[in-house]
Amino acid sequence: NAGVMQNPRHLVRRRGQEARLRCSPMKGHSHVYWYRQLPEEGLKFMVYLQKENIIDESGMPKERFSAEFPKEGPSILRIQQVVRGDSAAYFCASSPVGGQRDEQYFGPGTRLTVT
Amino acid sequence: AQSVTQLDSHVSVSEGTPVLLRCNYSSSYSPSLFWYVQHPNKGLQLLLKYTSAATLVKGINGFEAEFKKSETSFHLTKPSAHMSDAAEYFCVVGGGSYIPTFGRGTSLIVHP
């Protein structure tokens, strides 16, 4: 059973470009969570999605950030017009249907560098 | 509401000596508590979890943690540190909300 997959693992973007981060949850998991980790800090919740639904986006910045989890395919975290402050590690986690939602399984992360 | 405090940002031990990483939490609900480990440039791996069963929880790689409600603590221990244990450790509180709250992390340094 493959774990949570994220790609790319490393992403470099210039200021003003768009960043697209992808996450495929574990097989059998239908809940996806995105987190951001700044250097020497813990993970900060961004958004919680189920298939075709955003359940909680209370941690998402109001502008430039969006997330989706379509019926088919991976979840996407999109950052438009990136700025240097967006440089961070972005982690995706998933949890199973019917399981405890706070028991989450994490992917390896995407490290975004904005130059 | 819930919060978690990891009392030490860095812990330094010698190989073969015991490890203690401290975590205190607060929660309006009966909490679920987790410890995760993150090796450099890697994702987070679940070490162990407490979900209102036994208060002493055994995890992977020889780690264990004890839930102490009276002290609102969930400290992580290991009898004998190994070089490969050097990593960042996160204490996490959940339960009552599907959004777990992460501590800021404790960096474990293991000296030969």
CSV table of C-alpha atoms in Angstrom, one decimal:
chain,number,residue,atom,x,y,z
A,1,ASN,CA,0.0,0.0,0.0
A,2,ALA,CA,1.7,3.1,-1.2
A,3,GLY,CA,1.8,6.0,1.2
A,4,VAL,CA,0.8,9.6,0.5
A,5,MET,CA,2.5,10.8,-2.6
A,6,GLN,CA,3.4,14.4,-3.3
A,7,ASN,CA,5.1,15.9,-6.3
A,8,PRO,CA,7.2,17.6,-7.1
A,9,ARG,CA,9.5,17.2,-4.1
A,10,HIS,CA,11.2,20.4,-4.9
A,11,LEU,CA,9.9,23.4,-6.8
A,12,VAL,CA,11.6,26.6,-7.7
A,13,ARG,CA,9.6,29.6,-8.9
A,14,ARG,CA,10.3,33.2,-9.6
A,15,ARG,CA,8.3,35.9,-7.9
A,16,GLY,CA,5.0,36.3,-9.7
A,17,GLN,CA,4.8,32.8,-11.2
A,18,GLU,CA,2.3,30.1,-10.2
A,19,ALA,CA,3.1,27.1,-8.1
A,20,ARG,CA,1.1,23.9,-8.3
A,21,LEU,CA,1.6,21.2,-5.7
A,22,ARG,CA,0.0,17.8,-6.1
A,23,CYS,CA,-1.0,15.2,-3.5
A,24,SER,CA,-2.3,11.7,-3.9
A,25,PRO,CA,-3.7,10.3,-0.7
A,26,MET,CA,-3.2,6.8,0.5
A,27,LYS,CA,-5.5,4.1,-1.1
A,28,GLY,CA,-8.8,4.1,0.7
A,29,HIS,CA,-8.3,7.6,2.2
A,30,SER,CA,-10.8,10.2,1.1
A,31,HIS,CA,-9.8,13.1,3.4
A,32,VAL,CA,-6.9,15.3,2.5
A,33,TYR,CA,-5.2,18.0,4.5
A,34,TRP,CA,-2.6,20.6,3.5
A,35,TYR,CA,-0.1,22.1,5.9
A,36,ARG,CA,2.7,24.6,5.6
A,37,GLN,CA,5.9,24.5,7.5
A,38,LEU,CA,8.1,27.5,7.8
A,39,PRO,CA,11.7,27.1,8.9
A,40,GLU,CA,12.1,26.0,12.5
A,41,GLU,CA,8.3,26.0,13.1
A,42,GLY,CA,5.7,23.4,13.4
A,43,LEU,CA,3.1,22.6,10.8
A,44,LYS,CA,0.3,25.1,10.3
A,45,PHE,CA,-3.0,23.8,9.0
A,46,MET,CA,-4.2,25.3,5.7
A,47,VAL,CA,-7.1,23.4,4.3
A,48,TYR,CA,-9.1,20.2,4.7
A,49,LEU,CA,-10.8,18.7,1.7
A,50,GLN,CA,-12.9,15.7,0.7
A,51,LYS,CA,-13.6,14.6,-2.8
A,52,GLU,CA,-15.1,17.7,-4.6
A,53,ASN,CA,-15.6,19.5,-1.4
A,54,ILE,CA,-13.7,22.0,0.7
A,55,ILE,CA,-14.6,21.3,4.3
A,56,ASP,CA,-12.4,23.8,6.1
A,57,GLU,CA,-10.2,26.4,4.6
A,58,SER,CA,-9.7,28.5,7.8
A,59,GLY,CA,-6.0,28.3,7.5
A,60,MET,CA,-5.7,29.4,3.9
A,61,PRO,CA,-4.5,32.9,3.1
A,62,LYS,CA,-7.4,34.8,1.6
A,63,GLU,CA,-5.7,35.7,-1.6
A,64,ARG,CA,-3.6,33.8,-4.1
A,65,PHE,CA,-4.0,30.4,-2.5
A,66,SER,CA,-6.6,27.8,-3.6
A,67,ALA,CA,-7.0,24.1,-3.2
A,68,GLU,CA,-9.1,21.4,-4.9
A,69,PHE,CA,-9.6,17.7,-4.7
A,70,PRO,CA,-11.5,16.6,-7.8
A,71,LYS,CA,-13.4,13.4,-8.2
A,72,GLU,CA,-10.6,11.9,-10.2
A,73,GLY,CA,-6.9,12.7,-9.7
A,74,PRO,CA,-4.8,14.2,-7.0
A,75,SER,CA,-5.5,17.1,-4.7
A,76,ILE,CA,-3.9,20.3,-6.0
A,77,LEU,CA,-2.7,23.3,-3.9
A,78,ARG,CA,-2.3,26.3,-6.1
A,79,ILE,CA,-0.4,29.4,-5.3
A,80,GLN,CA,-0.7,32.3,-7.7
A,81,GLN,CA,1.8,35.1,-8.1
A,82,VAL,CA,4.2,33.7,-5.6
A,83,VAL,CA,6.2,35.9,-3.3
A,84,ARG,CA,9.3,35.2,-1.3
A,85,GLY,CA,7.3,34.6,1.9
A,86,ASP,CA,5.6,31.6,0.2
A,87,SER,CA,8.9,29.7,0.4
A,88,ALA,CA,8.2,26.8,2.8
A,89,ALA,CA,7.6,23.1,2.9
A,90,TYR,CA,4.1,22.1,2.1
A,91,PHE,CA,2.9,18.8,3.4
A,92,CYS,CA,-0.2,16.9,2.5
A,93,ALA,CA,-1.8,14.3,4.8
A,94,SER,CA,-4.7,11.9,4.4
A,95,SER,CA,-7.0,10.0,6.7
A,96,PRO,CA,-9.3,7.1,6.0
A,97,VAL,CA,-13.0,7.0,5.5
A,98,GLY,CA,-14.7,6.3,8.8
A,99,GLY,CA,-11.4,6.6,10.8
A,100,GLN,CA,-10.2,9.2,13.2
A,101,ARG,CA,-9.6,12.3,11.2
A,102,ASP,CA,-6.9,13.5,13.5
A,103,GLU,CA,-4.9,10.3,12.8
A,104,GLN,CA,-3.2,11.5,9.6
A,105,TYR,CA,-0.6,10.1,7.3
A,106,PHE,CA,1.8,12.5,5.8
A,107,GLY,CA,3.5,12.7,2.5
A,108,PRO,CA,7.2,13.6,2.0
A,109,GLY,CA,6.4,17.3,1.3
A,110,THR,CA,7.1,19.7,-1.5
A,111,ARG,CA,9.7,22.3,-0.8
A,112,LEU,CA,8.9,25.5,-2.5
A,113,THR,CA,11.6,28.1,-3.1
A,114,VAL,CA,10.7,31.5,-4.5
A,115,THR,CA,13.6,33.4,-6.0
B,1,ALA,CA,-10.0,24.9,21.9
B,2,GLN,CA,-6.7,23.1,22.1
B,3,SER,CA,-3.1,23.9,22.3
B,4,VAL,CA,0.2,22.1,22.7
B,5,THR,CA,3.5,23.2,24.2
B,6,GLN,CA,6.8,21.5,23.6
B,7,LEU,CA,8.9,22.7,26.5
B,8,ASP,CA,12.3,22.3,24.8
B,9,SER,CA,13.3,23.5,21.4
B,10,HIS,CA,16.5,21.5,21.5
B,11,VAL,CA,17.5,18.4,23.5
B,12,SER,CA,21.0,17.1,23.3
B,13,VAL,CA,22.0,13.6,24.5
B,14,SER,CA,24.8,11.1,24.2
B,15,GLU,CA,24.3,7.9,22.3
B,16,GLY,CA,23.2,5.2,24.7
B,17,THR,CA,21.7,7.6,27.3
B,18,PRO,CA,17.9,8.1,27.9
B,19,VAL,CA,15.8,10.5,25.9
B,20,LEU,CA,13.1,12.7,27.3
B,21,LEU,CA,11.1,15.1,25.1
B,22,ARG,CA,8.5,17.1,27.0
B,23,CYS,CA,5.0,18.0,25.9
B,24,ASN,CA,2.1,19.7,27.6
B,25,TYR,CA,-1.3,20.1,26.1
B,26,SER,CA,-4.7,21.7,26.8
B,27,SER,CA,-7.9,20.6,25.3
B,28,SER,CA,-11.6,21.2,25.9
B,29,TYR,CA,-12.3,17.6,24.9
B,30,SER,CA,-10.9,14.2,25.7
B,31,PRO,CA,-7.8,14.5,23.6
B,32,SER,CA,-6.1,12.3,21.2
B,33,LEU,CA,-2.3,12.8,21.4
B,34,PHE,CA,0.4,11.9,18.9
B,35,TRP,CA,4.1,12.1,18.5
B,36,TYR,CA,5.6,12.4,15.0
B,37,VAL,CA,9.2,12.3,13.9
B,38,GLN,CA,10.6,14.2,11.0
B,39,HIS,CA,14.1,13.5,9.6
B,40,PRO,CA,15.8,16.2,7.6
B,41,ASN,CA,14.1,16.9,4.3
B,42,LYS,CA,11.6,14.1,4.9
B,43,GLY,CA,7.9,13.9,5.8
B,44,LEU,CA,6.4,13.2,9.2
B,45,GLN,CA,6.2,9.7,10.4
B,46,LEU,CA,3.8,8.7,13.2
B,47,LEU,CA,5.7,7.4,16.2
B,48,LEU,CA,2.8,6.7,18.5
B,49,LYS,CA,-0.7,7.7,19.5
B,50,TYR,CA,-2.9,7.9,22.6
B,51,THR,CA,-6.6,7.6,22.1
B,52,SER,CA,-8.0,7.0,25.6
B,53,ALA,CA,-6.9,3.4,26.0
B,54,ALA,CA,-3.8,2.5,28.0
B,55,THR,CA,-2.0,5.6,29.4
B,56,LEU,CA,1.4,4.2,28.6
B,57,VAL,CA,1.7,4.0,24.8
B,58,LYS,CA,4.4,2.1,23.0
B,59,GLY,CA,5.5,3.2,19.6
B,60,ILE,CA,8.0,2.4,17.0
B,61,ASN,CA,11.8,2.4,17.3
B,62,GLY,CA,11.7,1.9,21.1
B,63,PHE,CA,9.9,5.1,21.9
B,64,GLU,CA,7.0,5.3,24.4
B,65,ALA,CA,4.9,8.1,25.9
B,66,GLU,CA,2.8,8.3,29.0
B,67,PHE,CA,-0.5,10.2,29.2
B,68,LYS,CA,-0.8,12.0,32.5
B,69,LYS,CA,-4.2,13.7,32.7
B,70,SER,CA,-3.4,15.4,36.1
B,71,GLU,CA,-0.3,17.0,34.7
B,72,THR,CA,-1.8,17.5,31.1
B,73,SER,CA,1.4,16.0,29.8
B,74,PHE,CA,2.4,13.5,27.2
B,75,HIS,CA,6.2,13.2,27.4
B,76,LEU,CA,8.1,11.0,24.9
B,77,THR,CA,10.9,8.8,26.2
B,78,LYS,CA,13.4,6.2,25.0
B,79,PRO,CA,15.7,4.3,27.3
B,80,SER,CA,18.8,4.5,25.0
B,81,ALA,CA,19.3,7.0,22.2
B,82,HIS,CA,20.7,5.9,18.9
B,83,MET,CA,22.4,8.1,16.4
B,84,SER,CA,19.6,7.5,14.0
B,85,ASP,CA,17.1,9.1,16.4
B,86,ALA,CA,18.5,12.5,15.6
B,87,ALA,CA,15.5,14.3,14.1
B,88,GLU,CA,12.8,16.8,14.8
B,89,TYR,CA,9.9,15.6,17.0
B,90,PHE,CA,6.4,17.0,17.0
B,91,CYS,CA,3.8,16.6,19.7
B,92,VAL,CA,0.3,16.9,18.3
B,93,VAL,CA,-3.1,17.2,20.1
B,94,GLY,CA,-6.3,16.2,18.3
B,95,GLY,CA,-9.8,15.0,19.3
B,96,GLY,CA,-13.0,17.0,19.2
B,97,SER,CA,-11.8,18.6,16.0
B,98,TYR,CA,-10.5,17.1,12.9
B,99,ILE,CA,-7.8,19.8,12.8
B,100,PRO,CA,-4.9,18.6,15.0
B,101,THR,CA,-2.7,21.2,16.6
B,102,PHE,CA,1.1,20.8,16.2
B,103,GLY,CA,3.7,21.9,18.7
B,104,ARG,CA,6.7,23.9,17.4
B,105,GLY,CA,8.9,20.8,17.5
B,106,THR,CA,11.9,19.6,19.5
B,107,SER,CA,15.2,19.0,17.8
B,108,LEU,CA,16.9,15.9,19.2
B,109,ILE,CA,20.7,15.9,18.9
B,110,VAL,CA,22.5,12.7,19.6
B,111,HIS,CA,26.3,12.9,20.2
B,112,PRO,CA,28.5,9.8,19.6
